Amino acid sequence: MQKIEAIIQPSKLDAVKDALVEAGISGITIFEARGHGRQKGHTEFYRGREYAVDLLPKVKLELVVSDEMKDKAVDAIINVARTGRIGDGKIFVSRVDEAIRIRNDERGEIAL
Amino acid sequence: MSGVTERGAYERRMAEIRGLFESNGDGLRAIAARSALVDELVLRFWSDEVKTAPALGKGIAVCAIGGYGRGHLFPCSDVDLLFCIERGMEKPAKEPIRRLSQSLWDCGLQVSLATRMPGDCERLDEDNPEFALSLLDLRWLGGDEAVFFRLQDKSLAKLRSRDGRAIGVALARLTRERHAKFGDTLFHLEPNIKDSPGGLRDVNACQWLHGLRTGKRLILAGTAGQPSAAMEPKPVDPVHGDLLPGGELRDAVAFLAAVRCFLHYRHERDDNTLDWEAQDAASQQRIGLPVRTGERVDAAYWMRVYFRHARVIDKRLLREAETSGLQVEMPTAVRRYRAPDAAGFQVKSGVLELEPISAGGVDVALEPEIVLAAFRAMAESGASLSRSTEDRIVRAIPLLSANLEEGPGLWRGLAAILTGRQAGHALRAMHSLGLLELILPEFHGIDALVIRDAYHRYTVDEHTFVLIDTLHGMAAQPVVDRGKGRGRDGGSDGVREPRRELEEWRVRFGAILAELQNPALLFLASLLHDTGKGRVGESHAAESARLAQSVLQRLEMDAYDSGQVMRLIETHLEMSAAIRRDIFDAETVRAFAGRVQTHESLRMLTLFTYADIAAVHPDALTPWKAESLWRLYMATANQLDRSVDEERVHTRASTGGTGLGRKGEKIARVLALLPGREPQMEQFLEGFPERYVSTRSAETMLQHFEMAQRFAQDPFQMIFHHGATQSGSVVNEITLVTPDRPRLFAAMTAALAAWGMNVVTADAFANQAGVVVDTFRFTDTFRTLELNESERDRFLASMRDLVAGRSSVEKMLSGRRRPRRRAPRVAVETRIEFDETASSHSTLLQVITQDVYGLLRAISATLSDLGYNVEVALVDTEGEMAIDVFYLTSEGKRLTEEQEAELRVALLSAIEKNSR
């Protein structure tokens, strides 16, 4: 099993969710996040006042999928979230040892 | 006999009770029947023990407490038993009591069992007030009767006399805490019918308070005036109860009892959440309704019946608490309030009381102005109506309806309520008494309306009041948290606490509230924004706007104010939608700016959106959302100033319905007002900035067009509108329509200054043919026009003469006394900025400085003296900050760098000179 963590633009969330559902993945956890990578903060002026935009709004998705589904999920996210501009986000993939459904103690991929 | 063998019989009897409930729907009878069944079971098990060990027949009383003590055992409720034992019986009783408990569990009952000596029950245990409360429902089941009477007549009598008050105080605290978990409102989309305000626990609280105060139980009779046999006081019960009075409270209790039985059977456990699926099923089966046969009822209708009953219980609890001198609801922050002389009411110790009915039978409750003033006092002070005043207003509603006059007077009264800090408190009271629907029948459609939405927690009306509470809360002083001493960027881990962050956002957004020109418009739009949810239509925003239109007409609000309210209602979902898009994308911002059009509309929509999200659910507004909202607000504010000159009307494209969207529709509407003269109207509109079209009604544009047709008679066409008093100030409006000529804008500002007028906002637009439409909204510093109605015609004539150069502005200015200078509360540093990218053919100048009298005249005179032409002007005031934007040309071209430098110096000098 693989855990996929994706940090994407908030405006892409709905489209990414749809793409994942279409790819056969329905279990997703979503977090409101803030941060920056190479897309550094900047300063904005508003009616004569200055505001620092140091951390930018992002959305973080977490999903755990079977090994076979990993590439499908990653491709679905990339296809939709990519604009080609700085700030499109990142995807991190890591191995998951166990999954347990609390309700009935099912374990492994069946619990996903 | 054991629980295992008895289980089958118990389950059969339970099935019979269920069958009876499903056929007659009588919840009170069902819970009484289960209570009687459990009584039998307990007594049988106990008598088996006594047969085995006859010594147990003395010194032990078996009692029911809590809900079981009241004879109310819902299908899956716990069974609360108390074994009251004399000293010396602890050891012999221990094992038989354990066996009895085991047998009951084996039967499938959830048993909570307590063993106490009578003396243990004489004092309130501060850590466990619930036990003292459960003793108030004590009922003898069997065993040693003498022990029971010792407990009841001696120990509990002591408890009541010594700690009765403390128990009441603890009950009030527990009730407040329980209500707080539900946001202090009964209007939940999925209420818990036991614990929510207005639920069955509140009925118990009423009974306990009544018992503590009178020493008598408040007994709930059966439905339809037919007391259930099992509900009548037991002959052994020495405390004769007060029978709950008939009518709406008894109906409410019967309804909730039926619903709770239904939920227990449905969920097969003690789960009292009335979720959407349960609402559907209950409405389908007409649970709790007097007539149980016939067509299924709509779930929304059924929920309204639920809320009506819950309101009755809520109100009864408040009255019981008031009679007991206890507070069971979170107190509103009551401020000292002194009613004006002859107000018709008094406010004392946070309670508002109408003056008594006079000897001649005159009742001030029939006077709409006095009643509205009373609610204004509630909104300003947080005071609550006395119960007798509530009753009088309810009785007066039919006659108030006949006496109520619509129009500006009603709007003034309503605006004063809406802008009071405790407006939500006053509006809820008005709503509950039927007065709000009397003034705004449009509100009736959302009364206790459940709209199924995964995010909302409250009914539509309550959501509206929470939104208004949130808006007022934004104006409160910052809450200083001295606990952790973290800076804005948080501790060393860089993580800021959400609560602290939200408080920072509240303060930041709250500053925008102080900048609104007329906050009452925001509150009125907020009150009406969801009224369309009560109707079937394509979109509730459009339906709400349609309903608001008729409200605004009845209140006779002027075109500017009603336009602001309408625009906010129509667009009230758009900012929430926009923050889900890419707020850093210029096109998102441009499109959104195109919808809001003006800074005032943007400010109102931003505040509205913040409060609307917060009112959905206590956790709906996160720092993340607040930050996104703020970014969009900033970006849009900047965009609004920088796009006006470029986006102009081209009527052929506009009426063709492409590109301009609603602006195109509006142009088509204005053309439709002039059958046969469309080409002339098209010519008039050609080349105006799109903002002109967006911010004027079709009727107003038609009026400007007609004025332009009269240039041959007088090229200086003006209209003046004297505004209504709002929040202590009057904002007037004057519009000049004239062929363009040099120094025009400067001449208007000078003429207004000569009359002592202070410009709040202004805009100046011109079409392709060189027709100028300049509109100024201004306050009257010396109240000349407000106090002397006859001066208004002279003012208009004088303005024409001054602008036309027929009389001398300078001469009039020299004789004008300047208003007294006040030290600014917030010092604003002057900033002058130029932008070459905002327009392809003009230079944008933005001046931000302290707003002082004569400022606009000083700036426009400087522009004019240096020979620059004002193509577009947008003048705005935010609190003490003036933000003036001009699109300038010099001989038809952008300004050069040298000209900009020269202008900067000249403006700084003029602003400094004017401020002295």
PDB file of N, CA and C in Angstrom, chain B residues 48 178 203 228 235 297 332 383 462 482 490 578 645 648 676 718 779 800:
ATOM      1  N   ASP B  48     -38.476 -12.109  45.053  1.00  0.00           N
ATOM      2  CA  ASP B  48     -37.769 -13.408  45.069  1.00  0.00           C
ATOM      3  C   ASP B  48     -36.650 -13.389  46.103  1.00  0.00           C
ATOM      4  N   ARG B 178     -25.285  23.031  28.909  1.00  0.00           N
ATOM      5  CA  ARG B 178     -25.890  22.134  27.894  1.00  0.00           C
ATOM      6  C   ARG B 178     -26.342  22.955  26.685  1.00  0.00           C
ATOM      7  N   VAL B 203     -37.847  20.258  29.626  1.00  0.00           N
ATOM      8  CA  VAL B 203     -39.117  19.991  30.323  1.00  0.00           C
ATOM      9  C   VAL B 203     -38.803  19.523  31.746  1.00  0.00           C
ATOM     10  N   SER B 228     -53.090   9.492  31.517  1.00  0.00           N
ATOM     11  CA  SER B 228     -52.816   8.060  31.463  1.00  0.00           C
ATOM     12  C   SER B 228     -52.910   7.513  32.872  1.00  0.00           C
ATOM     13  N   PRO B 235     -50.632   6.212  44.953  1.00  0.00           N
ATOM     14  CA  PRO B 235     -51.280   6.527  46.218  1.00  0.00           C
ATOM     15  C   PRO B 235     -50.268   6.776  47.334  1.00  0.00           C
ATOM     16  N   VAL B 297     -47.127  14.199   5.399  1.00  0.00           N
ATOM     17  CA  VAL B 297     -46.848  15.638   5.387  1.00  0.00           C
ATOM     18  C   VAL B 297     -45.404  15.866   4.971  1.00  0.00           C
ATOM     19  N   THR B 332     -27.194  38.138  27.813  1.00  0.00           N
ATOM     20  CA  THR B 332     -26.667  39.081  26.825  1.00  0.00           C
ATOM     21  C   THR B 332     -25.949  40.174  27.615  1.00  0.00           C
ATOM     22  N   ALA B 383     -31.205  44.510  26.812  1.00  0.00           N
ATOM     23  CA  ALA B 383     -32.260  44.206  27.782  1.00  0.00           C
ATOM     24  C   ALA B 383     -33.246  43.205  27.179  1.00  0.00           C
ATOM     25  N   GLU B 462     -32.564  31.278  11.933  1.00  0.00           N
ATOM     26  CA  GLU B 462     -31.541  31.377  12.972  1.00  0.00           C
ATOM     27  C   GLU B 462     -30.177  31.683  12.354  1.00  0.00           C
ATOM     28  N   ARG B 482      -3.288  37.318  27.133  1.00  0.00           N
ATOM     29  CA  ARG B 482      -1.963  37.565  27.713  1.00  0.00           C
ATOM     30  C   ARG B 482      -1.282  36.265  28.124  1.00  0.00           C
ATOM     31  N   GLY B 490       3.395  33.470  15.927  1.00  0.00           N
ATOM     32  CA  GLY B 490       3.321  32.273  16.738  1.00  0.00           C
ATOM     33  C   GLY B 490       4.607  31.963  17.470  1.00  0.00           C
ATOM     34  N   ALA B 578     -15.896  32.788  -5.336  1.00  0.00           N
ATOM     35  CA  ALA B 578     -14.622  33.260  -5.896  1.00  0.00           C
ATOM     36  C   ALA B 578     -13.421  32.760  -5.093  1.00  0.00           C
ATOM     37  N   ASP B 645     -11.234  52.935 -16.479  1.00  0.00           N
ATOM     38  CA  ASP B 645     -11.085  53.705 -17.714  1.00  0.00           C
ATOM     39  C   ASP B 645     -11.060  52.815 -18.951  1.00  0.00           C
ATOM     40  N   ARG B 648     -15.204  50.068 -21.194  1.00  0.00           N
ATOM     41  CA  ARG B 648     -16.233  51.051 -21.571  1.00  0.00           C
ATOM     42  C   ARG B 648     -17.355  50.391 -22.359  1.00  0.00           C
ATOM     43  N   GLY B 676     -38.700  53.495 -29.821  1.00  0.00           N
ATOM     44  CA  GLY B 676     -38.607  54.449 -30.929  1.00  0.00           C
ATOM     45  C   GLY B 676     -37.418  55.387 -30.822  1.00  0.00           C
ATOM     46  N   MET B 718     -28.965  69.690 -13.416  1.00  0.00           N
ATOM     47  CA  MET B 718     -28.644  69.100 -12.095  1.00  0.00           C
ATOM     48  C   MET B 718     -29.879  68.507 -11.443  1.00  0.00           C
ATOM     49  N   THR B 779     -22.147  65.065   2.932  1.00  0.00           N
ATOM     50  CA  THR B 779     -22.835  65.421   4.180  1.00  0.00           C
ATOM     51  C   THR B 779     -22.863  66.936   4.288  1.00  0.00           C
ATOM     52  N   ARG B 800     -25.915  75.679  -9.732  1.00  0.00           N
ATOM     53  CA  ARG B 800     -25.896  75.904 -11.193  1.00  0.00           C
ATOM     54  C   ARG B 800     -25.118  77.168 -11.530  1.00  0.00           C
TER      55      ARG B 800
END
